[in-house]
XYZ file of C-alpha atoms in Angstrom:
362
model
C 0.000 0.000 0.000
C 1.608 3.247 -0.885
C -0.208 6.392 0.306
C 0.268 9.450 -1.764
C 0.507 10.159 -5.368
C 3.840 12.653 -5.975
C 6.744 11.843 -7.551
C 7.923 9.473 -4.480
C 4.728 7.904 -4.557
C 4.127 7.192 -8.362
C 7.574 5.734 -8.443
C 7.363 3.696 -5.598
C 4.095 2.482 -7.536
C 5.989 1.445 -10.250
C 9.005 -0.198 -8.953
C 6.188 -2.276 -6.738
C 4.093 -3.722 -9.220
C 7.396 -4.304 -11.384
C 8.069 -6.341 -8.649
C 5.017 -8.300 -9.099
C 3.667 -7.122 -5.391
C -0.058 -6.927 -5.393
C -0.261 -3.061 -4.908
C -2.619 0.042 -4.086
C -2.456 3.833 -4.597
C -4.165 5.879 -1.994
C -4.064 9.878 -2.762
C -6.135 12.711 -2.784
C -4.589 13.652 -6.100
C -2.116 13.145 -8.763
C 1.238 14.773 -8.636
C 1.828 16.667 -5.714
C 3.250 20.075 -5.305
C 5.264 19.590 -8.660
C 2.136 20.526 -10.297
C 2.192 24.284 -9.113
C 5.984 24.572 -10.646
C 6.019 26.011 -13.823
C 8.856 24.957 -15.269
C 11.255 22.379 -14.408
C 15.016 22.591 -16.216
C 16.720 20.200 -13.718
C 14.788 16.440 -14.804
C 17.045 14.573 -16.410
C 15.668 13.467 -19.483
C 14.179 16.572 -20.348
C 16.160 20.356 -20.957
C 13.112 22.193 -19.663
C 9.255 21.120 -18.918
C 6.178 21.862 -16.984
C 5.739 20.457 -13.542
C 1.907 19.210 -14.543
C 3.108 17.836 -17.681
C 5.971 15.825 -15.742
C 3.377 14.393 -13.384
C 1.432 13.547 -15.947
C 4.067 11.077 -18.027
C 4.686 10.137 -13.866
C 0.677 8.686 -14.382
C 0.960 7.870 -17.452
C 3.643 5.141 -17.026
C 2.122 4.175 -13.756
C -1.341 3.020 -15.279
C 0.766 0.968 -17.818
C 0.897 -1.369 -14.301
C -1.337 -4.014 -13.134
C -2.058 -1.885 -9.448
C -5.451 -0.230 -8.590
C -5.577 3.378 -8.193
C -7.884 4.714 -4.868
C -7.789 9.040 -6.266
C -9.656 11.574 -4.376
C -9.488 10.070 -0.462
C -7.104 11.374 2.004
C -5.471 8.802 4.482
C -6.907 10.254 7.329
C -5.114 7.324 9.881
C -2.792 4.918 9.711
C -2.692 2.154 12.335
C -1.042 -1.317 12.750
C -2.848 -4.630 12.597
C -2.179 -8.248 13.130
C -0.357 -9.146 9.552
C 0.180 -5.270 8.790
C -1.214 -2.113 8.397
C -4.690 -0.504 7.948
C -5.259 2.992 6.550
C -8.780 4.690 6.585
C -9.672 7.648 4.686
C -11.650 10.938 4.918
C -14.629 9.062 2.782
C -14.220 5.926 5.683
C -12.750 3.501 3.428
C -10.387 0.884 5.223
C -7.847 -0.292 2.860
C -4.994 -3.130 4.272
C -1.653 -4.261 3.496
C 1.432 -6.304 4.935
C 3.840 -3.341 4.429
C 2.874 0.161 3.201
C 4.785 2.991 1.763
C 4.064 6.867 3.505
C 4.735 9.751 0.482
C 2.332 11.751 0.933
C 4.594 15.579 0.313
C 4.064 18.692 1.746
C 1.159 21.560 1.355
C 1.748 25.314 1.350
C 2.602 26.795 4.229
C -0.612 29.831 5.476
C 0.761 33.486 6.179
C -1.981 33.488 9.443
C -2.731 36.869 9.152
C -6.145 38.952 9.365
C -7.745 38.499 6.257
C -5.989 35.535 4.806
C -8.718 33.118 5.096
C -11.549 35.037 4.669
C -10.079 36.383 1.463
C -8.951 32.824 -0.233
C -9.829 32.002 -3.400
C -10.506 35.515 -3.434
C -7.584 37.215 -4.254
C -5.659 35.383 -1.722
C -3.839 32.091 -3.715
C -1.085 30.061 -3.075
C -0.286 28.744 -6.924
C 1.237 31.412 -9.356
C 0.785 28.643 -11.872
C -2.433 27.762 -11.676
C -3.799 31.060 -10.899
C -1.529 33.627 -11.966
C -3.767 34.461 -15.659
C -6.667 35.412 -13.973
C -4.529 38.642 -11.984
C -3.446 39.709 -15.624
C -2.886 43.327 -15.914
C -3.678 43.642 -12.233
C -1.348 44.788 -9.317
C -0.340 41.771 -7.412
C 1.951 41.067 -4.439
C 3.978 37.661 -4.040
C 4.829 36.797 -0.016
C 8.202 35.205 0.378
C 12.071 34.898 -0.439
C 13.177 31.809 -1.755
C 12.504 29.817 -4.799
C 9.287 29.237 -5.039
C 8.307 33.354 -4.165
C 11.083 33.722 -7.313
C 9.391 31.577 -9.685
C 5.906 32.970 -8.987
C 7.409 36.626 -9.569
C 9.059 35.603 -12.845
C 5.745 34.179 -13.724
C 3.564 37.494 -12.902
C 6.225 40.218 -13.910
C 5.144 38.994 -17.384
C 1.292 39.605 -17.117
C 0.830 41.370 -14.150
C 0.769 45.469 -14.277
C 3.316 45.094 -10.928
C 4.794 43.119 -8.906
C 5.456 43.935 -5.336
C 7.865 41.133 -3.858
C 7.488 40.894 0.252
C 9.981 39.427 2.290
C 10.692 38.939 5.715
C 14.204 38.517 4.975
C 17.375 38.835 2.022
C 15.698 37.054 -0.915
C 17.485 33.461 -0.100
C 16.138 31.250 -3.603
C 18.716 30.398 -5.893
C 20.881 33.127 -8.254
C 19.648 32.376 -11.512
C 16.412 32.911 -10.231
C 17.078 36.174 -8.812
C 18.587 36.954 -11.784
C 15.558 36.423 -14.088
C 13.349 38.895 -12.144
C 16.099 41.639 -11.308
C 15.758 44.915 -13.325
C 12.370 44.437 -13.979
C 10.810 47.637 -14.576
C 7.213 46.767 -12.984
C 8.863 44.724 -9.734
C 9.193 46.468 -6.405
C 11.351 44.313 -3.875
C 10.209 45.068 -0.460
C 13.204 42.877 1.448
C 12.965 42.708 5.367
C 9.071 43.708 5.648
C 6.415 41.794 7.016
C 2.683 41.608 5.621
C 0.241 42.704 8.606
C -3.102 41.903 7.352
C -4.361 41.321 3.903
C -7.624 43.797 3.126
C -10.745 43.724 1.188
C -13.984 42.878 1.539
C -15.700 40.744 -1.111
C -12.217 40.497 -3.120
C -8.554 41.261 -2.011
C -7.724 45.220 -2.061
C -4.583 45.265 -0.440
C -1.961 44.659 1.827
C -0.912 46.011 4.914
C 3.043 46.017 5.464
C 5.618 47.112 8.180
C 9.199 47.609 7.444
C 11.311 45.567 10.146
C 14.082 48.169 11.056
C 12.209 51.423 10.332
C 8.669 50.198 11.519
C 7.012 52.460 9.404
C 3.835 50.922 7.817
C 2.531 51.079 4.211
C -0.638 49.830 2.206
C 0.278 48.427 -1.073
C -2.543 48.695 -3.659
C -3.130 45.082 -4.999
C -5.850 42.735 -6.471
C -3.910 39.757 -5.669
C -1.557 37.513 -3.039
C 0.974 34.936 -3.786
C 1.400 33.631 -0.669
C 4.846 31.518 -1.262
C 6.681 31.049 1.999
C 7.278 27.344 1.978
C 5.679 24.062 2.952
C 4.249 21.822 6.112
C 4.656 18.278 5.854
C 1.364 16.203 5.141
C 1.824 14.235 8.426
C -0.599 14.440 10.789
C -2.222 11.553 10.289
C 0.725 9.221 11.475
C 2.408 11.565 14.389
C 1.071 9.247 16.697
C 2.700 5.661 15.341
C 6.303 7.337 13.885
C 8.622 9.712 15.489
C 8.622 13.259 13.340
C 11.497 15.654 13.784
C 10.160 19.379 14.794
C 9.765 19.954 11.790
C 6.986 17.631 11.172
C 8.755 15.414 8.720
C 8.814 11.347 9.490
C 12.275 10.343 10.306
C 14.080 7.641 8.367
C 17.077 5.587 8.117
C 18.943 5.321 4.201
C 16.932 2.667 3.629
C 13.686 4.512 4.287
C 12.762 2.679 7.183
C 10.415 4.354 9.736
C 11.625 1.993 12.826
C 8.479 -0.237 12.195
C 8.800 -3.069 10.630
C 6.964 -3.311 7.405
C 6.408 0.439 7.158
C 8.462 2.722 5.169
C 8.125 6.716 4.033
C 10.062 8.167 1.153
C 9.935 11.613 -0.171
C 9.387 14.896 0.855
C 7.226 14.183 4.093
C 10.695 12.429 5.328
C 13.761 14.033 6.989
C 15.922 13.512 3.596
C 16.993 16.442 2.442
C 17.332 18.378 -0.627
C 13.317 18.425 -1.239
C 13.788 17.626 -5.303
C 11.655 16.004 -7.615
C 14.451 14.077 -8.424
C 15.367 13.085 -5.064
C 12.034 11.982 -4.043
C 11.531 9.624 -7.004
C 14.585 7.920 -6.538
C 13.622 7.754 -2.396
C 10.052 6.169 -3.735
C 11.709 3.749 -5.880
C 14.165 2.654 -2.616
C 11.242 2.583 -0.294
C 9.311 -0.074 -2.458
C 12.764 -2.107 -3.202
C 13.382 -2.236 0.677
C 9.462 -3.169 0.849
C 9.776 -6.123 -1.894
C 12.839 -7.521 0.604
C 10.917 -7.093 3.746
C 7.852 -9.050 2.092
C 10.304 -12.124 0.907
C 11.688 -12.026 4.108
C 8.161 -11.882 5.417
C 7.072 -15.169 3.038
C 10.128 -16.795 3.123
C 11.122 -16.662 0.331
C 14.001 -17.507 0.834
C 15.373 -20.573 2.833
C 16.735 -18.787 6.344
C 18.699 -20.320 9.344
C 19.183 -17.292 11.811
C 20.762 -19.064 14.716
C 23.538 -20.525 11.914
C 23.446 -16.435 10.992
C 23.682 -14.823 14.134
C 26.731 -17.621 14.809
C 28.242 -16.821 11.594
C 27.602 -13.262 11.688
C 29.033 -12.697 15.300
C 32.428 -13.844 14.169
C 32.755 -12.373 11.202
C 31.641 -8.993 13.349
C 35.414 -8.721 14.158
C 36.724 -8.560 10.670
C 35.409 -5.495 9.091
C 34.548 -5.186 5.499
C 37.138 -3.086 3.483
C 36.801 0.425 3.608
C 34.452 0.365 7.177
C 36.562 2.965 9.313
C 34.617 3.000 12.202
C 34.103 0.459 14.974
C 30.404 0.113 15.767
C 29.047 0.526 12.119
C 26.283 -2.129 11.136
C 25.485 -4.619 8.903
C 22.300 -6.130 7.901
C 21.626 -8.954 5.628
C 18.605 -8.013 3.293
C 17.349 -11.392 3.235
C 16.598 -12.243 6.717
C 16.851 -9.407 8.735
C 19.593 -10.465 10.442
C 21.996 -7.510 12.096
C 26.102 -7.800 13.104
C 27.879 -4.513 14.516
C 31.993 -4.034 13.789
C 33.886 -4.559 17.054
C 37.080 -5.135 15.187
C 38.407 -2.631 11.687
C 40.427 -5.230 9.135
C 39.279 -6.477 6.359
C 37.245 -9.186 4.646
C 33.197 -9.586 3.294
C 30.477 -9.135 5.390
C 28.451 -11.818 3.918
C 24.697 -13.301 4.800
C 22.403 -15.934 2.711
C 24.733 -16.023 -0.434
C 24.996 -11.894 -0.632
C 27.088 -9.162 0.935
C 25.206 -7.271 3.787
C 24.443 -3.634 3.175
C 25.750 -1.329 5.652
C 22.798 0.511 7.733
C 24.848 3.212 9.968
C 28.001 4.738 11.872
């Protein structure tokens, strides 16, 4: 069971049923937050396309699959059962599994300030991409610093009549992107400001803003908000059955292992860094290889002895495979489970059921 439908996910779908795994999609849609990028030039494969095209080859290769889709139900809880996992959504379907895969991304993050949710979908968006066309020719301000606040500027400085750019802080996104928008003659940068309220009453009329250092205050004139100042973790749902770091993300080993057997998370709801599009579809396609092994382990699939491996493994515990450098690092054979921990740097193959074991930490 893998629940979410972003890059992570959709991979994960695919290297699952490749693996001939009987296997289910839960999501409350398809492609995640790539589909409010507007243009990606860093997929290899391709020198520059749209994030809700990408997704969509992402679907279209994973309904060349035998695996059943569940769209448009959120996995509202997540619990363990006797033989594995059940998850139940917002609609009160119960779906089960033996191991199950958590990619389920982040959302936007809200500004929480007066008139924010009163005023959405009315002026107040968080997509440039999907809603920048209908501010044509308007005034507009975009809320943040970093790379997504860039991109939505570089969309809007091209249709919009101006551009104010808010930010509580230097503009931290990447150079080129700074780059692109610099010099344009209808952008105003407002660096180290913070928005106090967003007005209006039927539709968004302005904004309300207070320099930091001065703490003067200014309205800004605008028919439109970009609110762009980063992303929460879509995690709630399991906080109480995984440990999450403070930043709300599910913490997991390099083999994407939540610390219960059988469950895994990949993407960019984990504590991986470098949130990429990239990066999580690789992470999806580890989670469901580490998921395949834990289900032939599970079946046994393979023939097993682990009293002759734990004897075998505790001696060979004192000869360290080459290159290890650090007493206490771990093995762990992916075909029965079966750990050993270096007391003893020299060298030699760690080696369990026929195949080297992988190395799991320091």
């Amino acid at each position: 069971m893998i629940i979410g439908g972003g890059p992570a996910g959709m991979t994960a779908a695919v290297y699952a049923a490749r693996k001939k795994l009987k296997t289910l999609l839960i999501s409350k849609d398809i492609g995640g937050q790539p589909n409010l990028t507007a243009g990606i030039e860093n997929y290899m494969g391709y020198q520059f396309i749209e994030g809700l095209e990408l997704m969509q080859k992402f679907e279209e290769q994973v309904k060349q699959f035998p695996l059943e889709m569940k769209i448009g139900g959120m996995v509202s809880n997540l619990s363990q059962i006797d033989g594995g996992f059940a998850a139940k959504t917002d609609k009160n379907e119960t779906y089960q599994a033996k191991a199950a895969i958590i990619a389920t991304g982040k959302r936007p993050r809200p500004l929480n300030v007066p008139g924010e949710e009163k005023l959405r979908a009315r002026g107040v968006t968080y997509c440039a991409v999907c809603d920048g066309p209908l501010f044509a020719g308007m005034n507009v301000a975009v809320i943040g610093g970093g790379n997504s606040a860039l991109e939505a500027t570089d969309d809007m400085i091209k249709i919009a009549k101006h551009v104010y750019l808010i930010t509580l802080t230097p503009l931290t996104g990447d150079p080129i992107l700074i780059d692109k928008v610099k010099g344009a003659k209808n952008l105003t940068v407002f660096l180290e400001h913070e928005v106090l309220e967003i007005k209006g009453e039927d539709f968004v009329e302005g904004v309300r803003v207070r320099d930091l250092k001065s703490k003067q205050e200014k309205e800004l004139e605008v028919g439109g908000v970009f609110i762009e100042i980063g992303l929460i973790p879509n995690s709630e749902a399991f906080k109480r059955m995984i440990p999450l770091n403070r930043l709300g993300e599910i913490e997991v080993n390099c083999a994407n292992e939540t610390g219960i057997p059988g469950l895994f998370a990949a993407g960019d709801v984990t504590t991986v860094p470098e949130k990429q599009i990239v990066v999580a579809a690789g992470e999806g396609a580890k989670a469901a290889l580490q998921a395949h092994r834990y289900l032939q382990r599970l079946e046994n699939k393979f023939p097993r002895s682990k009293q002759n491996c734990k004897r075998r493994n505790k001696e060979q515990g004192k000869e360290a495979k080459m290159g290890v450098k650090k007493i206490g690092e771990k093995y762990r054979c992916n075909v029965c489970g079966n750990e050993v921990t270096v007391t003893k740097v020299g060298g030699g193959t760690l080696v369990c059921c026929g195949q080297d074991m992988e190395r799991i930490s320091l």
